[in-house]
Amino acid sequence: MPEGHTIHRLAKDLNRSLRPGPVQASSPQGPFATEARQLDGLLLERAHAYGKHLFLDFADGPTVHIHLGLIGKMRPKEPGTGIEGAIRLRLESDDALWDLTGPMTCALIDPADVADITASLGPDPLRRGARREEFVDRLGRRSIPLSAALLDQSVIAGIGNVYRSEFCYLVGIKPSTPAKTVRVEAAEQIWDLAVDQLRLGVKLNRIVTRTPSEVGTTAGRIDEDNRLYVYKREGEPCHRCGTEIRLSEIAKRKSWHCPTCQK
DNA sequence: TCTTTATGGTGAG
DNA sequence: TCACCCTAAAGAT
């Protein structure tokens, strides 16, 4: 479930559980075996995230660049767990074990590569120093639909298909609205939303856009089927006005909105 | 036991 | 614009 919040949360968890190491690295699946051997036994300097990109810096060694893509997962396992599934990279310390499966990217890179990657990205609302004006400016230059621009990682880094629909709903704008016609105040509102929502996403390790009182909890647990306003809810009534939520396709991905609440 | 879907992105034409 | 990459769980039959 990889949008930006997932990757930043991963970086946090990896820092906490694998640092400083030394870290044992292996690639049970095979394709990354040579690279894993290069990492084996090194100290993890730090894990950090930029948008949906995860970087693991090893002391006196390379950086591992991981992008989970649509189906990739990096999951903690109980130390001693056997090999199940197609594990591209396994990282182990004395008391932690992480398995990476199905990543779009898993490669060894150097600092220049890291710079190239981050330079290609728009501001990341989860990073300190990210500038709202930068986002507003980049959004204002795009004639594509707002919902498409929010998916464009060079406009804003870390937003994915869930957040884009939810943000359009929360600001009350139809997803197909050309990005450049969105008022500056609304663009600023979207950025502020992104900062708040992704931070909450990191904290909860899941996307929850509805307010706590709306979501409801059972014994302190979040009601999983009640976390979002529009995503994957086509045909169901809007939580606010009751109108049926509509599904459309924008930028080759599904997009949901309420035709009444979003004009 | 199939087929489909998924919170993503690249490269060729 | 399209084909394609990666994996696993959910849904359909």
PDB file of N, CA and C (backbone and C1' of nucleotides) in Angstrom, chain B:
ATOM      1  P    DT B   1      -7.127 -27.099  -7.626  1.00  0.00           P
ATOM      2  O5'  DT B   1      -7.523 -26.073  -8.794  1.00  0.00           O
ATOM      3  C5'  DT B   1      -8.311 -26.559  -9.863  1.00  0.00           C
ATOM      4  C4'  DT B   1      -8.733 -25.372 -10.688  1.00  0.00           C
ATOM      5  C3'  DT B   1      -7.564 -24.517 -11.190  1.00  0.00           C
ATOM      6  O3'  DT B   1      -7.889 -24.091 -12.497  1.00  0.00           O
ATOM      7  C1'  DT B   1      -9.049 -23.157 -10.039  1.00  0.00           C
ATOM      8  P    DC B   2      -6.849 -23.745 -13.636  1.00  0.00           P
ATOM      9  O5'  DC B   2      -6.409 -22.288 -13.109  1.00  0.00           O
ATOM     10  C5'  DC B   2      -6.280 -21.260 -14.053  1.00  0.00           C
ATOM     11  C4'  DC B   2      -7.641 -20.641 -14.287  1.00  0.00           C
ATOM     12  C3'  DC B   2      -7.619 -19.112 -14.317  1.00  0.00           C
ATOM     13  O3'  DC B   2      -7.225 -18.601 -15.579  1.00  0.00           O
ATOM     14  C1'  DC B   2      -9.242 -19.798 -12.771  1.00  0.00           C
ATOM     15  P    DT B   3      -8.122 -18.144 -16.733  1.00  0.00           P
ATOM     16  O5'  DT B   3      -8.680 -16.816 -16.051  1.00  0.00           O
ATOM     17  C5'  DT B   3     -10.073 -16.603 -16.027  1.00  0.00           C
ATOM     18  C4'  DT B   3     -10.358 -15.342 -15.274  1.00  0.00           C
ATOM     19  C3'  DT B   3      -9.622 -14.110 -15.809  1.00  0.00           C
ATOM     20  O3'  DT B   3     -10.563 -13.073 -15.970  1.00  0.00           O
ATOM     21  C1'  DT B   3      -9.273 -14.328 -13.483  1.00  0.00           C
ATOM     22  P    DT B   4     -10.141 -11.684 -16.563  1.00  0.00           P
ATOM     23  O5'  DT B   4     -10.085 -10.821 -15.224  1.00  0.00           O
ATOM     24  C5'  DT B   4     -11.170 -10.917 -14.312  1.00  0.00           C
ATOM     25  C4'  DT B   4     -10.884 -10.062 -13.088  1.00  0.00           C
ATOM     26  C3'  DT B   4     -10.297  -8.688 -13.419  1.00  0.00           C
ATOM     27  O3'  DT B   4     -11.063  -7.742 -12.719  1.00  0.00           O
ATOM     28  C1'  DT B   4      -8.950  -9.796 -11.814  1.00  0.00           C
ATOM     29  P    DT B   5     -10.930  -6.213 -13.050  1.00  0.00           P
ATOM     30  O5'  DT B   5     -10.118  -5.704 -11.778  1.00  0.00           O
ATOM     31  C5'  DT B   5     -10.570  -6.071 -10.476  1.00  0.00           C
ATOM     32  C4'  DT B   5      -9.484  -5.800  -9.478  1.00  0.00           C
ATOM     33  C3'  DT B   5      -8.768  -4.461  -9.685  1.00  0.00           C
ATOM     34  O3'  DT B   5      -8.995  -3.651  -8.556  1.00  0.00           O
ATOM     35  C1'  DT B   5      -7.235  -6.223  -9.267  1.00  0.00           C
ATOM     36  P    DA B   6      -8.878  -2.049  -8.716  1.00  0.00           P
ATOM     37  O5'  DA B   6      -7.665  -1.666  -7.765  1.00  0.00           O
ATOM     38  C5'  DA B   6      -7.452  -2.346  -6.514  1.00  0.00           C
ATOM     39  C4'  DA B   6      -6.019  -2.210  -6.136  1.00  0.00           C
ATOM     40  C3'  DA B   6      -5.250  -1.133  -6.907  1.00  0.00           C
ATOM     41  O3'  DA B   6      -5.395   0.115  -6.233  1.00  0.00           O
ATOM     42  C1'  DA B   6      -3.966  -3.144  -6.687  1.00  0.00           C
ATOM     43  P    DT B   7      -5.503   1.423  -7.189  1.00  0.00           P
ATOM     44  O5'  DT B   7      -4.450   2.386  -6.527  1.00  0.00           O
ATOM     45  C5'  DT B   7      -4.196   2.327  -5.175  1.00  0.00           C
ATOM     46  C4'  DT B   7      -3.137   3.343  -4.854  1.00  0.00           C
ATOM     47  C3'  DT B   7      -1.706   2.815  -4.989  1.00  0.00           C
ATOM     48  O3'  DT B   7      -0.799   3.931  -4.921  1.00  0.00           O
ATOM     49  C1'  DT B   7      -2.286   2.943  -2.750  1.00  0.00           C
ATOM     50  P    DG B   8      -0.392   4.680  -6.356  1.00  0.00           P
ATOM     51  O5'  DG B   8       0.583   3.626  -7.011  1.00  0.00           O
ATOM     52  C5'  DG B   8       1.827   3.328  -6.385  1.00  0.00           C
ATOM     53  C4'  DG B   8       2.936   3.420  -7.408  1.00  0.00           C
ATOM     54  C3'  DG B   8       2.905   4.697  -8.235  1.00  0.00           C
ATOM     55  O3'  DG B   8       4.148   5.320  -8.078  1.00  0.00           O
ATOM     56  C1'  DG B   8       3.073   2.794  -9.638  1.00  0.00           C
ATOM     57  P    DG B   9       4.572   6.651  -8.851  1.00  0.00           P
ATOM     58  O5'  DG B   9       5.284   6.117 -10.156  1.00  0.00           O
ATOM     59  C5'  DG B   9       6.494   5.370  -9.986  1.00  0.00           C
ATOM     60  C4'  DG B   9       6.869   4.713 -11.282  1.00  0.00           C
ATOM     61  C3'  DG B   9       7.194   5.687 -12.413  1.00  0.00           C
ATOM     62  O3'  DG B   9       8.588   5.635 -12.624  1.00  0.00           O
ATOM     63  C1'  DG B   9       5.991   3.764 -13.144  1.00  0.00           C
ATOM     64  P    DT B  10       9.300   6.504 -13.755  1.00  0.00           P
ATOM     65  O5'  DT B  10       9.635   5.419 -14.888  1.00  0.00           O
ATOM     66  C5'  DT B  10      10.273   4.206 -14.507  1.00  0.00           C
ATOM     67  C4'  DT B  10      10.442   3.342 -15.732  1.00  0.00           C
ATOM     68  C3'  DT B  10      11.061   4.070 -16.922  1.00  0.00           C
ATOM     69  O3'  DT B  10      12.110   3.259 -17.407  1.00  0.00           O
ATOM     70  C1'  DT B  10       9.029   3.026 -17.571  1.00  0.00           C
ATOM     71  P    DG B  11      13.192   3.867 -18.398  1.00  0.00           P
ATOM     72  O5'  DG B  11      12.775   3.196 -19.778  1.00  0.00           O
ATOM     73  C5'  DG B  11      12.649   1.776 -19.877  1.00  0.00           C
ATOM     74  C4'  DG B  11      12.014   1.439 -21.203  1.00  0.00           C
ATOM     75  C3'  DG B  11      12.576   2.250 -22.375  1.00  0.00           C
ATOM     76  O3'  DG B  11      12.692   1.388 -23.489  1.00  0.00           O
ATOM     77  C1'  DG B  11      10.254   2.548 -22.260  1.00  0.00           C
ATOM     78  P    DA B  12      13.526   1.812 -24.771  1.00  0.00           P
ATOM     79  O5'  DA B  12      12.616   1.230 -25.933  1.00  0.00           O
ATOM     80  C5'  DA B  12      11.885   0.016 -25.738  1.00  0.00           C
ATOM     81  C4'  DA B  12      10.698  -0.020 -26.662  1.00  0.00           C
ATOM     82  C3'  DA B  12      10.987   0.524 -28.060  1.00  0.00           C
ATOM     83  O3'  DA B  12      10.318  -0.293 -29.008  1.00  0.00           O
ATOM     84  C1'  DA B  12       9.193   1.731 -27.101  1.00  0.00           C
ATOM     85  P    DG B  13      10.602  -0.099 -30.571  1.00  0.00           P
ATOM     86  O5'  DG B  13       9.300   0.677 -31.061  1.00  0.00           O
ATOM     87  C5'  DG B  13       8.030   0.050 -30.958  1.00  0.00           C
ATOM     88  C4'  DG B  13       6.972   1.004 -31.450  1.00  0.00           C
ATOM     89  C3'  DG B  13       7.364   1.716 -32.752  1.00  0.00           C
ATOM     90  O3'  DG B  13       6.256   1.686 -33.641  1.00  0.00           O
ATOM     91  C1'  DG B  13       6.734   3.299 -31.106  1.00  0.00           C
TER      92       DG B  13
END
